[in-house]
Tab-separated table of C-alpha atoms in Angstrom:
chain	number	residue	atom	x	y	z
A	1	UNK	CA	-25.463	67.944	-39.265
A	2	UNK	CA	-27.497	65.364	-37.342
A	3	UNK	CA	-25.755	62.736	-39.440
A	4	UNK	CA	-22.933	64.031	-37.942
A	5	UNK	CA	-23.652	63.775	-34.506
A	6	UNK	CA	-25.073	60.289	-34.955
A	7	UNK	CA	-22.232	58.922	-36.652
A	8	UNK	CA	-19.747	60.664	-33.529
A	9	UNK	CA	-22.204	59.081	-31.539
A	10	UNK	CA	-21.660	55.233	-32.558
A	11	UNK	CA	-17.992	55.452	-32.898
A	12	UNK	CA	-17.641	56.706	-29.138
A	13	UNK	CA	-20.072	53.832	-27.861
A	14	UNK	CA	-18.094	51.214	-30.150
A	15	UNK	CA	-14.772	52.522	-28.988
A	16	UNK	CA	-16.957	51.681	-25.304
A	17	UNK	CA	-17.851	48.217	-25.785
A	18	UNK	CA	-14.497	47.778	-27.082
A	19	UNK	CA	-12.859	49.262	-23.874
A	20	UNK	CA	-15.210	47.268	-21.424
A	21	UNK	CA	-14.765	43.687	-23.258
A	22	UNK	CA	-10.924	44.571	-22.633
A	23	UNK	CA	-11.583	45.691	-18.979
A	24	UNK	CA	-13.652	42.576	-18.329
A	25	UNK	CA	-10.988	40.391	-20.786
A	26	UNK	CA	-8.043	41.861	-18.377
A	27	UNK	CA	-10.127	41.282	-15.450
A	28	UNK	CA	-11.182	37.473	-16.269
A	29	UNK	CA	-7.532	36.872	-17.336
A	30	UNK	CA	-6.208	38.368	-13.811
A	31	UNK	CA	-9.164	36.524	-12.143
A	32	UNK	CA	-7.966	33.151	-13.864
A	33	UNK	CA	-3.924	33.554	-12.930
A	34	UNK	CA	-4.611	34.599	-9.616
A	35	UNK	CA	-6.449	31.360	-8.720
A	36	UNK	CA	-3.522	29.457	-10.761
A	37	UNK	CA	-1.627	31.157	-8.613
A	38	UNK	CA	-3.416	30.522	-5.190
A	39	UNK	CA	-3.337	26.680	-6.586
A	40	UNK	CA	0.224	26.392	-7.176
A	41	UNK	CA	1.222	28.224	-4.158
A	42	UNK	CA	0.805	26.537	-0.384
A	43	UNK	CA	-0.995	28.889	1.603
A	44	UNK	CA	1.417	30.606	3.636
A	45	UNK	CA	1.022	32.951	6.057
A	46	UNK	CA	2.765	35.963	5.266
A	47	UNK	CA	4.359	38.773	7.769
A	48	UNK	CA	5.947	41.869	6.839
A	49	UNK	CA	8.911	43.409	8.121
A	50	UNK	CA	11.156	46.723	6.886
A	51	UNK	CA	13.086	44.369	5.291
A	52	UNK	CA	11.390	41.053	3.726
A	53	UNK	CA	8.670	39.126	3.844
A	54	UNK	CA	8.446	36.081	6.177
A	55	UNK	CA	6.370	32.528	5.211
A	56	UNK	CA	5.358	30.432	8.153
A	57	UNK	CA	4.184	26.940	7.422
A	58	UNK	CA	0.665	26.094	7.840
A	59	UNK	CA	-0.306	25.034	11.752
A	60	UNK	CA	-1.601	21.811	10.031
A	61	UNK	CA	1.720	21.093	8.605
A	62	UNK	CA	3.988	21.622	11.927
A	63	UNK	CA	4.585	18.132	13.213
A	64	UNK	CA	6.074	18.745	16.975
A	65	UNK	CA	8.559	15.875	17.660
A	66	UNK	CA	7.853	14.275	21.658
A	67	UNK	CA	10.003	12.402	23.408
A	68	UNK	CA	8.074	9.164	23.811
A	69	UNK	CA	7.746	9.572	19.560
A	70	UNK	CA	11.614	9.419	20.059
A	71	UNK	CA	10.955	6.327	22.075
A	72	UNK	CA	8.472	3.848	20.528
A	73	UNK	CA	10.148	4.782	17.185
A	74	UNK	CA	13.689	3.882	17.945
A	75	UNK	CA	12.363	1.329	20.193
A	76	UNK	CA	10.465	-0.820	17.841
A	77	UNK	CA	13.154	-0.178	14.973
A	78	UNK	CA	15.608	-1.975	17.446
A	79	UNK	CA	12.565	-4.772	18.391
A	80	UNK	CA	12.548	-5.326	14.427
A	81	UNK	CA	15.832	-5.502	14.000
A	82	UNK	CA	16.447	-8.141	16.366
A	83	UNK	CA	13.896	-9.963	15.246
A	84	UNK	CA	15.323	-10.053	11.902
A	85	UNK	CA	18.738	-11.078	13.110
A	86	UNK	CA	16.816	-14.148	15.493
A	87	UNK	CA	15.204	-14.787	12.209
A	88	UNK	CA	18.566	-15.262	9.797
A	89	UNK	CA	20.084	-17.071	13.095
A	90	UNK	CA	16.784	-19.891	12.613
A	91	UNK	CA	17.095	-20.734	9.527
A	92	UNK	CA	21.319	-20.817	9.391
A	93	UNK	CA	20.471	-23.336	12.376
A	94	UNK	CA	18.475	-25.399	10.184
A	95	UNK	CA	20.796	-25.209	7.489
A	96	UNK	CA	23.197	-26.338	9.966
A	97	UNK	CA	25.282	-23.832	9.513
A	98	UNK	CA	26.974	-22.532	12.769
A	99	UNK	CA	26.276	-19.345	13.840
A	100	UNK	CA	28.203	-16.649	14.289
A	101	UNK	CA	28.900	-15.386	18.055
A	102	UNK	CA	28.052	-11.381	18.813
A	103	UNK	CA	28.454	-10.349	21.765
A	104	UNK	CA	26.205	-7.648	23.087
A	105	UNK	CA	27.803	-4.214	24.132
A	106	UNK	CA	28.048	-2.773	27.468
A	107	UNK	CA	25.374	-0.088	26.712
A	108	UNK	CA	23.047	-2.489	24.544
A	109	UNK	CA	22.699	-4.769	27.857
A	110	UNK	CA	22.547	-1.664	29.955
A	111	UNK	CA	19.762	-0.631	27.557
A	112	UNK	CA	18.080	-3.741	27.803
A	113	UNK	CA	18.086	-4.137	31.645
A	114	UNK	CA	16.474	-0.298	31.493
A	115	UNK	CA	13.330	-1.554	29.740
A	116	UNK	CA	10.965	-2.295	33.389
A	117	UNK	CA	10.710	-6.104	32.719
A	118	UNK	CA	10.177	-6.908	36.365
A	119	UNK	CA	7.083	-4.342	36.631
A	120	UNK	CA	5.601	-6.098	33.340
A	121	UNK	CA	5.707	-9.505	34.962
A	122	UNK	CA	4.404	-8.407	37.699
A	123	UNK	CA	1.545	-7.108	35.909
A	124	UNK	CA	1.397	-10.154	33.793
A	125	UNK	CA	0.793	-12.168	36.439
A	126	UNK	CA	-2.069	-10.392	37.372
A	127	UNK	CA	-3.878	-10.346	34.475
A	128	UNK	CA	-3.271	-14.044	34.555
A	129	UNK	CA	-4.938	-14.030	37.771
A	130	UNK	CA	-7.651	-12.496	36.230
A	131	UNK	CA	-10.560	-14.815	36.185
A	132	UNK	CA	-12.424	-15.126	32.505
A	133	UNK	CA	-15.696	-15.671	31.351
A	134	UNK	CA	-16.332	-19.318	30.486
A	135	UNK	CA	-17.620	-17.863	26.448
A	136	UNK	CA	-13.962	-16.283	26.292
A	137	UNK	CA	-11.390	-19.075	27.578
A	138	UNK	CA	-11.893	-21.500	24.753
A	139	UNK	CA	-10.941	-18.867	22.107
A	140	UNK	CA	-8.171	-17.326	23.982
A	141	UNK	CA	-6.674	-20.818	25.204
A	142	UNK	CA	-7.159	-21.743	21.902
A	143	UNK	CA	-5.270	-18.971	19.964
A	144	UNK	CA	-2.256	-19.991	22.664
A	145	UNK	CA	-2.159	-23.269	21.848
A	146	UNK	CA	-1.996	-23.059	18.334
A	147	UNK	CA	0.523	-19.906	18.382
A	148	UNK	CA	2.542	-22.488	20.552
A	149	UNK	CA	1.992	-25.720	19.781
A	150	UNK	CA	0.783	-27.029	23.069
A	151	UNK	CA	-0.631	-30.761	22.761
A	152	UNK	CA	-3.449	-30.519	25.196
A	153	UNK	CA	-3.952	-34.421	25.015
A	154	UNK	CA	-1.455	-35.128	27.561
A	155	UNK	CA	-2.782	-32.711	29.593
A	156	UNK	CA	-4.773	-34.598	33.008
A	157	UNK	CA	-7.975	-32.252	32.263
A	158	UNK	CA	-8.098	-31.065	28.212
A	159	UNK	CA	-11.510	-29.445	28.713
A	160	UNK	CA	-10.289	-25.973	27.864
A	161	UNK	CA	-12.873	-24.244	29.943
A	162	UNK	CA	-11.866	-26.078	33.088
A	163	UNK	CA	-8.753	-23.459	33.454
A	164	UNK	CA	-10.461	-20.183	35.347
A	165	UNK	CA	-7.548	-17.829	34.306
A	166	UNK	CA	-4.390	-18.405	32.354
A	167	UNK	CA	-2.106	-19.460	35.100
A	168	UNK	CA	-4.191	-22.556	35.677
A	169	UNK	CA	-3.750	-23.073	31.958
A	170	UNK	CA	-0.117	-22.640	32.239
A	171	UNK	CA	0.338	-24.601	35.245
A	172	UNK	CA	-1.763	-27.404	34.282
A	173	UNK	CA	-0.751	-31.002	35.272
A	174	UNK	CA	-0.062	-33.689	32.976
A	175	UNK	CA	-1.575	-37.230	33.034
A	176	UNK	CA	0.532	-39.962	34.799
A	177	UNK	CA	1.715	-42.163	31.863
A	178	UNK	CA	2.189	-38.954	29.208
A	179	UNK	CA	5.458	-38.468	30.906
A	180	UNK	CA	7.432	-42.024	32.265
A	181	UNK	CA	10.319	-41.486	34.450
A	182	UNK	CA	13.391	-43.695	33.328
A	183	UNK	CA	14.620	-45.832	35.872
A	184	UNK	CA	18.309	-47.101	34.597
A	185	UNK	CA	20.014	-43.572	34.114
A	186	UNK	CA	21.258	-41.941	37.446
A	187	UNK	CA	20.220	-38.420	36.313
A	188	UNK	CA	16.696	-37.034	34.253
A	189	UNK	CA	15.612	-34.604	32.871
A	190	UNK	CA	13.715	-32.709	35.174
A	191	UNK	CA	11.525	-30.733	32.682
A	192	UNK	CA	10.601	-30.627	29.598
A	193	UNK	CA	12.297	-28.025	26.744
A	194	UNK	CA	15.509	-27.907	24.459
A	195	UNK	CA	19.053	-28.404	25.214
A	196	UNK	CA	21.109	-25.481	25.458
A	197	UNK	CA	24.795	-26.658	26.512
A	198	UNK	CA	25.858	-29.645	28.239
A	199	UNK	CA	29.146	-30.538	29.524
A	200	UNK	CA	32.181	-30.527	32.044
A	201	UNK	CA	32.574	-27.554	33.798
A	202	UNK	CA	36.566	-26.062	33.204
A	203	UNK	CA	37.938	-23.356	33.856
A	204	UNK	CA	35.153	-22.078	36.643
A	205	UNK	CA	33.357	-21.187	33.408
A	206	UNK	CA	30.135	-22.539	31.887
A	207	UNK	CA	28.750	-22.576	28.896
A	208	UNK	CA	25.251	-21.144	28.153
A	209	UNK	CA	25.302	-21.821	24.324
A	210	UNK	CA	28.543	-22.994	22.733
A	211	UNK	CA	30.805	-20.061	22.691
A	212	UNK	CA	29.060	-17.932	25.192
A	213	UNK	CA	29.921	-18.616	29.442
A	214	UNK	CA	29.283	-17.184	32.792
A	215	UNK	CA	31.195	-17.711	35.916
A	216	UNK	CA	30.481	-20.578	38.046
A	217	UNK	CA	30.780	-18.180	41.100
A	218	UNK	CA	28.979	-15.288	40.254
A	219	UNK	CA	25.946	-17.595	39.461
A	220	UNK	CA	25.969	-19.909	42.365
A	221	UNK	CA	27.228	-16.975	44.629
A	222	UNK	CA	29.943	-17.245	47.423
A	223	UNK	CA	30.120	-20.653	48.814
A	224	UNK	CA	28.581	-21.331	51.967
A	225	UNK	CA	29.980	-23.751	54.427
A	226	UNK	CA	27.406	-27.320	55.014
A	227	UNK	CA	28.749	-30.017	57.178
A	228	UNK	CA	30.048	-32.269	54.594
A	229	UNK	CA	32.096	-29.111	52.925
A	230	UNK	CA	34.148	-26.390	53.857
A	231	UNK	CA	34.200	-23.242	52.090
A	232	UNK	CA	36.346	-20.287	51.883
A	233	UNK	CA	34.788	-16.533	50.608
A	234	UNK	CA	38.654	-15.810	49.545
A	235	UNK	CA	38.949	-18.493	47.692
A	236	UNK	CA	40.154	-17.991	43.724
A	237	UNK	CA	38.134	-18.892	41.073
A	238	UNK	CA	40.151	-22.496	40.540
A	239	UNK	CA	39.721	-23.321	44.123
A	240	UNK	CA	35.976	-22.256	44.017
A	241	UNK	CA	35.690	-25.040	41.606
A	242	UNK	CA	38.106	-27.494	43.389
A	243	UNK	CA	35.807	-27.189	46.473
A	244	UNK	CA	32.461	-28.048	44.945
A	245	UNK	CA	34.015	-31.220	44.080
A	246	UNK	CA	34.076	-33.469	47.196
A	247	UNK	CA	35.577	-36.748	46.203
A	248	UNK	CA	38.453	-37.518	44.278
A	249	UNK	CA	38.356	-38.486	40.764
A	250	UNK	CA	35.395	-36.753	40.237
A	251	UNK	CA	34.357	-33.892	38.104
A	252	UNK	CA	31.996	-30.728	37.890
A	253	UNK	CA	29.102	-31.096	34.916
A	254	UNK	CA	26.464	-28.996	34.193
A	255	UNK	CA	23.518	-29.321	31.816
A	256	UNK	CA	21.261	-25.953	30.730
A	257	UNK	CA	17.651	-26.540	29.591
A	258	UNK	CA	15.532	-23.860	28.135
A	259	UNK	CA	11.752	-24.245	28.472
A	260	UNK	CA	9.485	-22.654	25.701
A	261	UNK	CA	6.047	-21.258	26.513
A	262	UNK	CA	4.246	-24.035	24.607
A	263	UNK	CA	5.774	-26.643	27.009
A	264	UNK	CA	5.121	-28.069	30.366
A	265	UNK	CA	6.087	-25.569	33.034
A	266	UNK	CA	6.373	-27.409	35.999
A	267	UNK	CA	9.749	-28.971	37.000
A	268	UNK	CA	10.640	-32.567	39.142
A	269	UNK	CA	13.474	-33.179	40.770
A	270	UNK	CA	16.158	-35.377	38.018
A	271	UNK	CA	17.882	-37.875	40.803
A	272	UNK	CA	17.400	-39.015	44.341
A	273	UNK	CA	19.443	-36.119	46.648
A	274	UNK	CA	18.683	-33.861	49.536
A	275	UNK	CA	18.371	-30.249	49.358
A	276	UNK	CA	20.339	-28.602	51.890
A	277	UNK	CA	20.304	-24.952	51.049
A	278	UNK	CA	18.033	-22.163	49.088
A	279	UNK	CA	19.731	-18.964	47.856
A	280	UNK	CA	17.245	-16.165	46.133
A	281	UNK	CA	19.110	-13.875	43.611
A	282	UNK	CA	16.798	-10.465	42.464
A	283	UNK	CA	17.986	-9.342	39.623
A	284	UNK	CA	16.641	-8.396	36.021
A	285	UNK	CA	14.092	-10.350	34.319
A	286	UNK	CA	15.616	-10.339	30.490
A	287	UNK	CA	14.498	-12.917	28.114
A	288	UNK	CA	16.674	-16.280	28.143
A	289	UNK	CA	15.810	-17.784	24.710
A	290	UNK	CA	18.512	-19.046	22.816
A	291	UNK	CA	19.300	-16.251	20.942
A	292	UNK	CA	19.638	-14.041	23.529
A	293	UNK	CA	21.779	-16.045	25.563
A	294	UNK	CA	23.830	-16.619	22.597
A	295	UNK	CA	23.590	-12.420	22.349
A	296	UNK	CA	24.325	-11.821	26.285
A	297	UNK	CA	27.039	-13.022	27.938
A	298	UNK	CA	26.331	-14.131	31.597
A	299	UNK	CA	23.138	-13.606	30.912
A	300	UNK	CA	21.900	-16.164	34.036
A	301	UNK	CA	24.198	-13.880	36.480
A	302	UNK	CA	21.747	-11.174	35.110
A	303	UNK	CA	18.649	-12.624	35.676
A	304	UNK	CA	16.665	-13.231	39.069
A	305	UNK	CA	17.142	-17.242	40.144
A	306	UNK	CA	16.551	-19.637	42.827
A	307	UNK	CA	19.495	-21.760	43.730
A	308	UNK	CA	18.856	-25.196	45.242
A	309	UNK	CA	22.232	-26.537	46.685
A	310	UNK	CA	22.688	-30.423	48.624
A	311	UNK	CA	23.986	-33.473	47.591
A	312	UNK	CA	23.376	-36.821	45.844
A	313	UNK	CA	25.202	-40.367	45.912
A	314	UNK	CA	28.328	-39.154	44.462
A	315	UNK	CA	28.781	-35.537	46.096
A	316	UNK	CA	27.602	-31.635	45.260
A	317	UNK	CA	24.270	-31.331	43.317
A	318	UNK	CA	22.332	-28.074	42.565
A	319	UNK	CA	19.421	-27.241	40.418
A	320	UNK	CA	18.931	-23.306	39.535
A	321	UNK	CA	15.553	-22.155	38.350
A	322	UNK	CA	16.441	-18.889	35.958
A	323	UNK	CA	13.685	-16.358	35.867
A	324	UNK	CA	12.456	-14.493	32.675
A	325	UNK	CA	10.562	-11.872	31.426
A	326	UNK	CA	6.974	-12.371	32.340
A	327	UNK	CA	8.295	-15.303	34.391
A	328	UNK	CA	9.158	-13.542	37.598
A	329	UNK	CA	7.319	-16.162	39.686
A	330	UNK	CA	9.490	-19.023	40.746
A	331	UNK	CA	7.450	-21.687	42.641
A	332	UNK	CA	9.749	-24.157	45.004
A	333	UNK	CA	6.584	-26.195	46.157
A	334	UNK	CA	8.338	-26.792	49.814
A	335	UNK	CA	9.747	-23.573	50.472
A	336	UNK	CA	6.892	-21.461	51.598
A	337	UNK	CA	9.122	-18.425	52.459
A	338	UNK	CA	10.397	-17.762	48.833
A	339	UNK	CA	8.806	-14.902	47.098
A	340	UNK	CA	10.291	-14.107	43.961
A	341	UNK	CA	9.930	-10.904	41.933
A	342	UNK	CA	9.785	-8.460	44.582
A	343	UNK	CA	9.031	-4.867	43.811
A	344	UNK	CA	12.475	-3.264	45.543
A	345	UNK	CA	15.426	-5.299	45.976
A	346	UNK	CA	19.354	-4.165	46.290
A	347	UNK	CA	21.379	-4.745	43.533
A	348	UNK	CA	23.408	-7.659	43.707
A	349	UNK	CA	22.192	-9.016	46.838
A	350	UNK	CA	20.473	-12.196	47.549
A	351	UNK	CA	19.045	-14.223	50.561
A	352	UNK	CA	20.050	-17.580	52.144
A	353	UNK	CA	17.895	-20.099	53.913
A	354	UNK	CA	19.142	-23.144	55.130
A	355	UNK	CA	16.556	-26.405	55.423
A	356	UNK	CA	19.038	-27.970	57.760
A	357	UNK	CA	17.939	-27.241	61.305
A	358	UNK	CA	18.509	-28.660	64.539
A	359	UNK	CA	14.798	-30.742	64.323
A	360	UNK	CA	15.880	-31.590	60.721
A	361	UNK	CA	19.816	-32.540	59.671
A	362	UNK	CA	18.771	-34.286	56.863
A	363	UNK	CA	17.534	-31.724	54.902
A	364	UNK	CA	14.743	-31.755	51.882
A	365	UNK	CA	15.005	-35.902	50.621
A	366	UNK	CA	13.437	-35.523	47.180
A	367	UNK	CA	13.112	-38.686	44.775
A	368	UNK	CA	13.644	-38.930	41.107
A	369	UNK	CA	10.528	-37.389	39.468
A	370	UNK	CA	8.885	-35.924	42.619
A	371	UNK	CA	6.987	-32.666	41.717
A	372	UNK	CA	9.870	-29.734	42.852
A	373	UNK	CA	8.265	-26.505	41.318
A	374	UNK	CA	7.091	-24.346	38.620
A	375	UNK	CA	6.913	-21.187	36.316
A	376	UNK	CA	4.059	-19.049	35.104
A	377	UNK	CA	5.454	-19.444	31.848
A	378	UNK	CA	8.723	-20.514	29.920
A	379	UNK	CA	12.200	-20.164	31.961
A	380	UNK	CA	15.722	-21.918	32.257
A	381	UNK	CA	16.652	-24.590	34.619
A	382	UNK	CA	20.444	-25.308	35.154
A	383	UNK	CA	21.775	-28.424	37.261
A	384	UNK	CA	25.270	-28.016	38.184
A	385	UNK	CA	26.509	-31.328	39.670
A	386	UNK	CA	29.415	-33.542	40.896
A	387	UNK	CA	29.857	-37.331	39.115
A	388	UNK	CA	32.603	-39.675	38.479
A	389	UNK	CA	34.948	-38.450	35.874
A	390	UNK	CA	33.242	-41.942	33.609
A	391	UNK	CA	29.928	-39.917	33.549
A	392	UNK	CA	28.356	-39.552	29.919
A	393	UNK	CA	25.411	-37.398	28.459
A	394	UNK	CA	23.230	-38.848	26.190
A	395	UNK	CA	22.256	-35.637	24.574
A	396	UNK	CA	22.737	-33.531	21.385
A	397	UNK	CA	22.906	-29.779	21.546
A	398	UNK	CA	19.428	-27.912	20.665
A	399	UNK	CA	17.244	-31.417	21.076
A	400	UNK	CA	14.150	-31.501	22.715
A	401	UNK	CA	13.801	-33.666	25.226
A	402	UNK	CA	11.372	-33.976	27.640
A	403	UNK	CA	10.323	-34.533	31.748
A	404	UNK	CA	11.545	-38.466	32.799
A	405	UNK	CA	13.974	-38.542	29.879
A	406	UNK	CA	17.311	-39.774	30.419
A	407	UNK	CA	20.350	-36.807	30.705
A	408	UNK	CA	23.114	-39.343	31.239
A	409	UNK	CA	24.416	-42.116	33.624
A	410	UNK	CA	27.890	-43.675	34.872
């Protein structure tokens, strides 16, 4: 009998062990899927409803899209992609391949002229008022000069930290023979830089690039009447032209020089004339290298500009300085009233100021190579000017040339 019992005994606490190794088998096994499970799955927060259950993402995950996001992405996607397109426009111009014209659209310009260039020049120029440390101008001087190519050995002074701030840097002089004015051609160049368009003026159009033009009119503005020429505000756009010219035989020219940031900023007057006249345009501040004037058309009627109207030996001359971004300053070294880059202006209006006076009917005499003005950094100049229809250029398109050089003669 108590056989019995003991064998009863040890089959129920087998059939025990057996049943708890499965409960803790079952248990390990759920254990093990559910953390497979919590693995594989993103942890979601989960909310019930009568219905179905709803995931959220994790707060981690949520990625809020801001407009200024919106802005510097799509912004510097369009920066990049222009870049790429000056890029492939470089090297088919080495290639000598001519380049294909593309006109910007209405709202790409009216993009562009959104962008507050005149408010970053104006804060450009006051960091380059901004006085540095004589440890930190030979480095930062340096790094401009070599992203450049500025050849400091025809500056007067090439001690690097001589220059307080960068606009004595930029507006440094050059020394007396680096730059020899030539003597046998009637008109100079009256800065250095690179050759844009040159040419007879038709049409009352003129050519930035090759391909691209602006009207005469809208950039010199409406004629103004000087004692040697009459001028009508009615006049068409032929007649405009017609009236510039004040001898017979002769024709209109112009010549359009773009100056770089690596080169001399300061600008001389190219021929022996008087300066009658100074007309101030406000206006936008967009940049005027080559391939955005070949991208903008009447891009110079765009940008701010001082016009310098008189005459010479053989009738109308004018020199325009065309401002650019981070080059809102326009210097005319004997006009003391002209301050350029103003923070409001009116849209499309500009100011007149006359150097002929009652005390003074001669106007401003300037000679051939006599110091005229300057930028803070790389700009445009244009000279628009009467000469004998026998008048050549001795220029290529795109050369450099540089202050003193010959333009072209009779």
């Amino acid at each position: 009998m108590a056989a019995s019992v003991e064998r009863m005994c040890g089959a129920a606490l087998r059939r025990s062990s057996v049943l708890t190794d499965c409960s803790f088998s079952w248990r390990k096994n759920l254990s093990l899927r559910k953390t497979l499970v919590i693995w594989k799955q993103p942890p979601f927060r989960t909310f019930f409803t009568d219905r179905r259950k709803l995931h959220t993402a994790p707060v981690v995950r949520t990625f809020r899209l801001r407009p200024f996001h919106f802005l510097v992405a799509t912004g510097g996607g369009y920066a990049g992609y222009r870049q790429y397109e000056k890029y492939k426009e470089e090297q088919l111009e080495k290639m000598g391949i001519e380049i294909p014209i593309k006109l910007a659209s209405k709202w790409e310009v009216s993009l562009y002229k959104s962008v507050p260039t005149r408010l970053l020049s104006r804060a450009w120029g006051r960091l380059n008022q901004v006085e540095l440390p004589t440890w930190l101008r030979k480095p930062v001087y340096s790094l401009y000069i070599w992203t450049f190519g500025v050849n400091m050995k025809e500056a007067a002074v090439e001690d690097l930290h001589h220059y307080r701030n960068l606009s004595e840097f930029f507006r440094r002089k050059l020394k007396p023979q680096s730059r020899p004015v030539c003597c046998y051609h009637s008109v100079i160049s009256p800065s250095d830089g690179k050759i844009l368009n040159f040419g007879q003026v038709k049409n009352c159009e003129v050519e930035q690039v090759k391909g691209v033009t602006y009207s005469l009119e809208s950039f010199l503005g409406p004629c103004t009447s000087t004692e040697d020429v009459q001028f009508s505000q009615t006049s068409s756009c032929n007649s405009f032209q017609n009236q510039l010219v004040t001898k017979e035989g002769n024709e209109l020219y112009h010549c359009v020089i773009y100056l770089a940031p690596g080169d001399y900023h300061c600008f001389h007057s190219p021929t022996d004339w008087r300066v009658s006249h100074r007309r101030h345009f406000p206006g936008s501040l967009m940049s005027v290298n080559p391939g955005v004037a070949r991208w903008i058309k009447e891009l110079f009627c765009h940008n701010e500009r001082v016009v310098l109207t008189g005459d010479w030996k053989h009738g109308f001359f004018s020199l325009t300085a065309v401002g650019a971004t981070n080059v809102g300053s326009i210097r005319i070294y004997f006009d003391r009233d002209l301050h350029t880059n103003s923070p409001c202006y009116s849209k499309g209006s500009y100011n007149d100021f006359s150097f002929i006076t009652n005390n003074n009917k001669e106007g401003i005499p300037m000679r051939k190579g006599e110091h005229l003005g300057e930028f803070n950094l790389g700009s445009t100049i244009v000279l628009i000017f009467e000469a004998p229809k026998d008048f050549n250029f001795h220029l290529k398109p795109g050369q450099k040339i540089r202050f003193g050089e010959a333009l072209g003669s009779l």
